[in-house]
GROMACS .gro file of C-alpha atoms in nm:
model
  222
    1UNK     CA    1  11.349   4.856 -11.761
    2UNK     CA    2  11.344   5.242 -11.750
    3UNK     CA    3  11.715   5.219 -11.567
    4UNK     CA    4  11.890   5.387 -11.888
    5UNK     CA    5  11.896   5.717 -11.702
    6UNK     CA    6  12.096   5.550 -11.410
    7UNK     CA    7  12.371   5.506 -11.681
    8UNK     CA    8  12.346   5.840 -11.921
    9UNK     CA    9  12.218   6.111 -11.688
   10UNK     CA   10  12.402   6.385 -11.911
   11UNK     CA   11  12.671   6.361 -12.151
   12UNK     CA   12  12.987   6.372 -11.896
   13UNK     CA   13  12.847   6.099 -11.696
   14UNK     CA   14  12.745   5.924 -11.986
   15UNK     CA   15  13.118   5.900 -12.113
   16UNK     CA   16  13.220   5.767 -11.747
   17UNK     CA   17  12.961   5.510 -11.738
   18UNK     CA   18  13.065   5.402 -12.060
   19UNK     CA   19  13.376   5.249 -11.886
   20UNK     CA   20  13.118   5.009 -11.775
   21UNK     CA   21  12.870   5.002 -12.028
   22UNK     CA   22  12.853   4.598 -12.083
   23UNK     CA   23  12.602   4.646 -11.779
   24UNK     CA   24  12.392   4.870 -12.002
   25UNK     CA   25  12.420   4.612 -12.284
   26UNK     CA   26  12.301   4.343 -11.987
   27UNK     CA   27  12.013   4.559 -11.947
   28UNK     CA   28  11.903   4.615 -12.292
   29UNK     CA   29  11.936   4.219 -12.385
   30UNK     CA   30  11.752   4.128 -12.059
   31UNK     CA   31  11.478   4.375 -12.188
   32UNK     CA   32  11.462   4.172 -12.513
   33UNK     CA   33  11.508   3.823 -12.357
   34UNK     CA   34  11.213   3.905 -12.107
   35UNK     CA   35  10.972   4.034 -12.343
   36UNK     CA   36  11.042   3.761 -12.587
   37UNK     CA   37  11.071   3.468 -12.371
   38UNK     CA   38  10.888   3.566 -12.059
   39UNK     CA   39  10.593   3.818 -12.125
   40UNK     CA   40  10.507   3.706 -12.500
   41UNK     CA   41  10.440   3.358 -12.356
   42UNK     CA   42  10.201   3.495 -12.077
   43UNK     CA   43  10.028   3.722 -12.323
   44UNK     CA   44   9.944   3.441 -12.595
   45UNK     CA   45   9.789   3.206 -12.276
   46UNK     CA   46   9.560   3.522 -12.180
   47UNK     CA   47   9.457   3.558 -12.567
   48UNK     CA   48   9.399   3.201 -12.574
   49UNK     CA   49   9.168   3.220 -12.282
   50UNK     CA   50   9.002   3.500 -12.350
   51UNK     CA   51   8.989   3.582 -12.732
   52UNK     CA   52   8.813   3.895 -12.713
   53UNK     CA   53   9.024   4.085 -12.466
   54UNK     CA   54   9.196   4.374 -12.594
   55UNK     CA   55   9.551   4.457 -12.500
   56UNK     CA   56   9.731   4.780 -12.543
   57UNK     CA   57  10.108   4.805 -12.439
   58UNK     CA   58  10.326   5.094 -12.352
   59UNK     CA   59  10.699   5.095 -12.268
   60UNK     CA   60  10.919   5.356 -12.152
   61UNK     CA   61  11.324   5.353 -12.254
   62UNK     CA   62  11.403   4.983 -12.223
   63UNK     CA   63  11.054   4.904 -12.137
   64UNK     CA   64  10.994   4.992 -12.515
   65UNK     CA   65  11.215   4.750 -12.634
   66UNK     CA   66  11.085   4.487 -12.363
   67UNK     CA   67  10.702   4.549 -12.475
   68UNK     CA   68  10.783   4.523 -12.854
   69UNK     CA   69  10.995   4.203 -12.838
   70UNK     CA   70  10.653   4.060 -12.634
   71UNK     CA   71  10.467   4.141 -12.953
   72UNK     CA   72  10.731   4.015 -13.201
   73UNK     CA   73  10.777   3.698 -12.993
   74UNK     CA   74  11.077   3.477 -13.088
   75UNK     CA   75  10.940   3.405 -13.477
   76UNK     CA   76  10.651   3.443 -13.696
   77UNK     CA   77  10.434   3.171 -13.502
   78UNK     CA   78  10.467   3.354 -13.188
   79UNK     CA   79  10.368   3.684 -13.282
   80UNK     CA   80  10.084   3.866 -13.037
   81UNK     CA   81   9.799   4.029 -13.218
   82UNK     CA   82   9.745   4.374 -12.982
   83UNK     CA   83   9.523   4.681 -13.036
   84UNK     CA   84   9.763   4.978 -12.950
   85UNK     CA   85  10.144   4.961 -12.889
   86UNK     CA   86  10.272   5.287 -12.714
   87UNK     CA   87  10.674   5.338 -12.737
   88UNK     CA   88  10.738   5.630 -12.467
   89UNK     CA   89  11.116   5.770 -12.529
   90UNK     CA   90  11.213   5.396 -12.642
   91UNK     CA   91  11.584   5.289 -12.599
   92UNK     CA   92  11.652   5.090 -12.899
   93UNK     CA   93  11.737   5.136 -13.263
   94UNK     CA   94  11.544   5.385 -13.479
   95UNK     CA   95  11.567   5.112 -13.745
   96UNK     CA   96  11.420   4.852 -13.547
   97UNK     CA   97  11.080   4.858 -13.779
   98UNK     CA   98  11.280   4.953 -14.052
   99UNK     CA   99  11.262   4.800 -14.437
  100UNK     CA  100  11.595   4.755 -14.583
  101UNK     CA  101  11.741   5.031 -14.357
  102UNK     CA  102  12.073   4.955 -14.548
  103UNK     CA  103  11.922   4.853 -14.864
  104UNK     CA  104  11.936   4.470 -14.744
  105UNK     CA  105  11.817   4.424 -14.424
  106UNK     CA  106  11.494   4.500 -14.252
  107UNK     CA  107  11.487   4.590 -13.881
  108UNK     CA  108  11.497   4.324 -13.611
  109UNK     CA  109  11.137   4.384 -13.504
  110UNK     CA  110  11.000   4.426 -13.865
  111UNK     CA  111  10.770   4.120 -13.869
  112UNK     CA  112  10.516   4.341 -13.606
  113UNK     CA  113  10.429   4.534 -13.950
  114UNK     CA  114  10.451   4.267 -14.180
  115UNK     CA  115  10.210   4.018 -13.985
  116UNK     CA  116  10.016   4.347 -13.885
  117UNK     CA  117  10.031   4.265 -13.476
  118UNK     CA  118   9.887   4.591 -13.403
  119UNK     CA  119   9.557   4.652 -13.487
  120UNK     CA  120   9.532   4.990 -13.411
  121UNK     CA  121   9.820   5.311 -13.388
  122UNK     CA  122  10.172   5.268 -13.246
  123UNK     CA  123  10.270   5.583 -13.082
  124UNK     CA  124  10.647   5.676 -13.074
  125UNK     CA  125  10.734   5.989 -12.855
  126UNK     CA  126  11.066   6.146 -12.900
  127UNK     CA  127  11.250   6.417 -12.858
  128UNK     CA  128  11.608   6.590 -12.884
  129UNK     CA  129  11.567   6.678 -12.525
  130UNK     CA  130  11.599   6.299 -12.437
  131UNK     CA  131  12.001   6.302 -12.399
  132UNK     CA  132  11.995   5.988 -12.242
  133UNK     CA  133  11.844   5.829 -12.580
  134UNK     CA  134  11.997   6.079 -12.785
  135UNK     CA  135  12.345   6.077 -12.670
  136UNK     CA  136  12.429   5.800 -12.431
  137UNK     CA  137  12.234   5.538 -12.624
  138UNK     CA  138  12.428   5.634 -12.967
  139UNK     CA  139  12.758   5.626 -12.798
  140UNK     CA  140  12.697   5.278 -12.661
  141UNK     CA  141  12.587   5.163 -13.012
  142UNK     CA  142  12.859   5.302 -13.173
  143UNK     CA  143  13.119   5.150 -12.951
  144UNK     CA  144  12.972   4.807 -12.956
  145UNK     CA  145  12.902   4.876 -13.352
  146UNK     CA  146  12.533   4.798 -13.323
  147UNK     CA  147  12.246   4.948 -13.538
  148UNK     CA  148  12.050   5.045 -13.321
  149UNK     CA  149  12.504   6.367 -13.498
  150UNK     CA  150  12.580   6.548 -13.354
  151UNK     CA  151  12.598   6.180 -13.257
  152UNK     CA  152  12.264   5.992 -13.306
  153UNK     CA  153  12.048   6.213 -13.480
  154UNK     CA  154  11.792   6.060 -13.759
  155UNK     CA  155  12.105   6.020 -14.038
  156UNK     CA  156  12.288   5.829 -13.757
  157UNK     CA  157  12.360   5.433 -13.801
  158UNK     CA  158  12.329   5.447 -13.430
  159UNK     CA  159  12.012   5.656 -13.327
  160UNK     CA  160  11.738   5.572 -13.100
  161UNK     CA  161  11.387   5.566 -13.118
  162UNK     CA  162  11.316   5.804 -12.825
  163UNK     CA  163  11.547   6.074 -13.004
  164UNK     CA  164  11.434   6.018 -13.354
  165UNK     CA  165  11.121   5.855 -13.387
  166UNK     CA  166  11.099   5.532 -13.606
  167UNK     CA  167  11.301   5.568 -13.922
  168UNK     CA  168  11.306   5.412 -14.273
  169UNK     CA  169  10.996   5.269 -14.192
  170UNK     CA  170  10.715   5.358 -14.465
  171UNK     CA  171  10.438   5.305 -14.211
  172UNK     CA  172  10.572   5.591 -14.007
  173UNK     CA  173  10.389   5.910 -14.029
  174UNK     CA  174  10.549   6.240 -13.870
  175UNK     CA  175  10.354   6.460 -13.655
  176UNK     CA  176  10.371   6.619 -13.297
  177UNK     CA  177  10.259   6.549 -12.964
  178UNK     CA  178   9.948   6.764 -12.915
  179UNK     CA  179   9.794   6.955 -12.599
  180UNK     CA  180   9.477   6.770 -12.479
  181UNK     CA  181   9.227   6.974 -12.703
  182UNK     CA  182   9.426   6.865 -13.026
  183UNK     CA  183   9.279   6.658 -13.261
  184UNK     CA  184   9.468   6.349 -13.360
  185UNK     CA  185   9.448   6.157 -13.721
  186UNK     CA  186   9.556   5.811 -13.590
  187UNK     CA  187   9.505   5.506 -13.835
  188UNK     CA  188   9.513   5.149 -13.814
  189UNK     CA  189   9.876   5.000 -13.821
  190UNK     CA  190  10.066   5.292 -13.856
  191UNK     CA  191  10.379   5.445 -13.672
  192UNK     CA  192  10.279   5.823 -13.529
  193UNK     CA  193  10.641   5.987 -13.475
  194UNK     CA  194  10.491   6.202 -13.182
  195UNK     CA  195  10.795   6.520 -13.151
  196UNK     CA  196  10.739   6.565 -12.806
  197UNK     CA  197  11.007   6.898 -12.777
  198UNK     CA  198  10.742   7.104 -12.626
  199UNK     CA  199  10.613   6.860 -12.368
  200UNK     CA  200  10.921   6.613 -12.274
  201UNK     CA  201  11.206   6.803 -12.136
  202UNK     CA  202  11.422   6.475 -12.073
  203UNK     CA  203  11.417   6.117 -12.067
  204UNK     CA  204  11.181   6.041 -11.804
  205UNK     CA  205  10.931   6.344 -11.830
  206UNK     CA  206  10.675   6.131 -11.960
  207UNK     CA  207  10.376   6.128 -11.670
  208UNK     CA  208  10.229   6.427 -11.811
  209UNK     CA  209   9.846   6.503 -11.959
  210UNK     CA  210   9.934   6.543 -12.303
  211UNK     CA  211  10.097   6.196 -12.323
  212UNK     CA  212   9.815   6.036 -12.141
  213UNK     CA  213   9.546   6.240 -12.393
  214UNK     CA  214   9.752   6.070 -12.690
  215UNK     CA  215   9.727   5.719 -12.523
  216UNK     CA  216   9.367   5.754 -12.422
  217UNK     CA  217   9.287   5.869 -12.768
  218UNK     CA  218   9.459   5.594 -12.934
  219UNK     CA  219   9.272   5.329 -12.743
  220UNK     CA  220   8.922   5.503 -12.781
  221UNK     CA  221   8.948   5.439 -13.164
  222UNK     CA  222   9.027   5.076 -13.148
   0.00000   0.00000   0.00000
């Protein structure tokens, strides 16, 4: 699910690979399909058999779309309740959870918010250092006319979460990814846009102690 880097390893390779961007959209669609129709029923079955079990979901890149779709399900009756949700350089629209992003329409995954599906905090790492989401994702979304500047910044209709964090979502709080001695003020049911410019240098640079510390802090508070 993290394979977006194979398509958008940089601006010029991104432009070149857009000649075959249908493959990218197959991957994007597949992430949502597997999350909503594959992982979601499995999680619901697990919760039914073990109702006190705590679930903490983490997704990187397309995996962010996958785990979000797993929580959202296909409709209101299939939403899964989890304790925390972490989206690391997620490759889907920064309006995914938005309330009336264009004055009329909610984001595709808005029901994750309205059903209070996540008991604890939702962590969202983002940085302009992520060119794959910041440029490649935005270009593909623009070509397909999908809502998802330079191209793809927080004011762009086609921007991605991994570049800008969650946008036009009242429940979102802006902050920073902190060093391991930092103090987070996480709150239940809130999105925490963690600007990671100082710790994440590219799309896949997520295996570091600062990311681990933020996740463990969120989990420990639930």
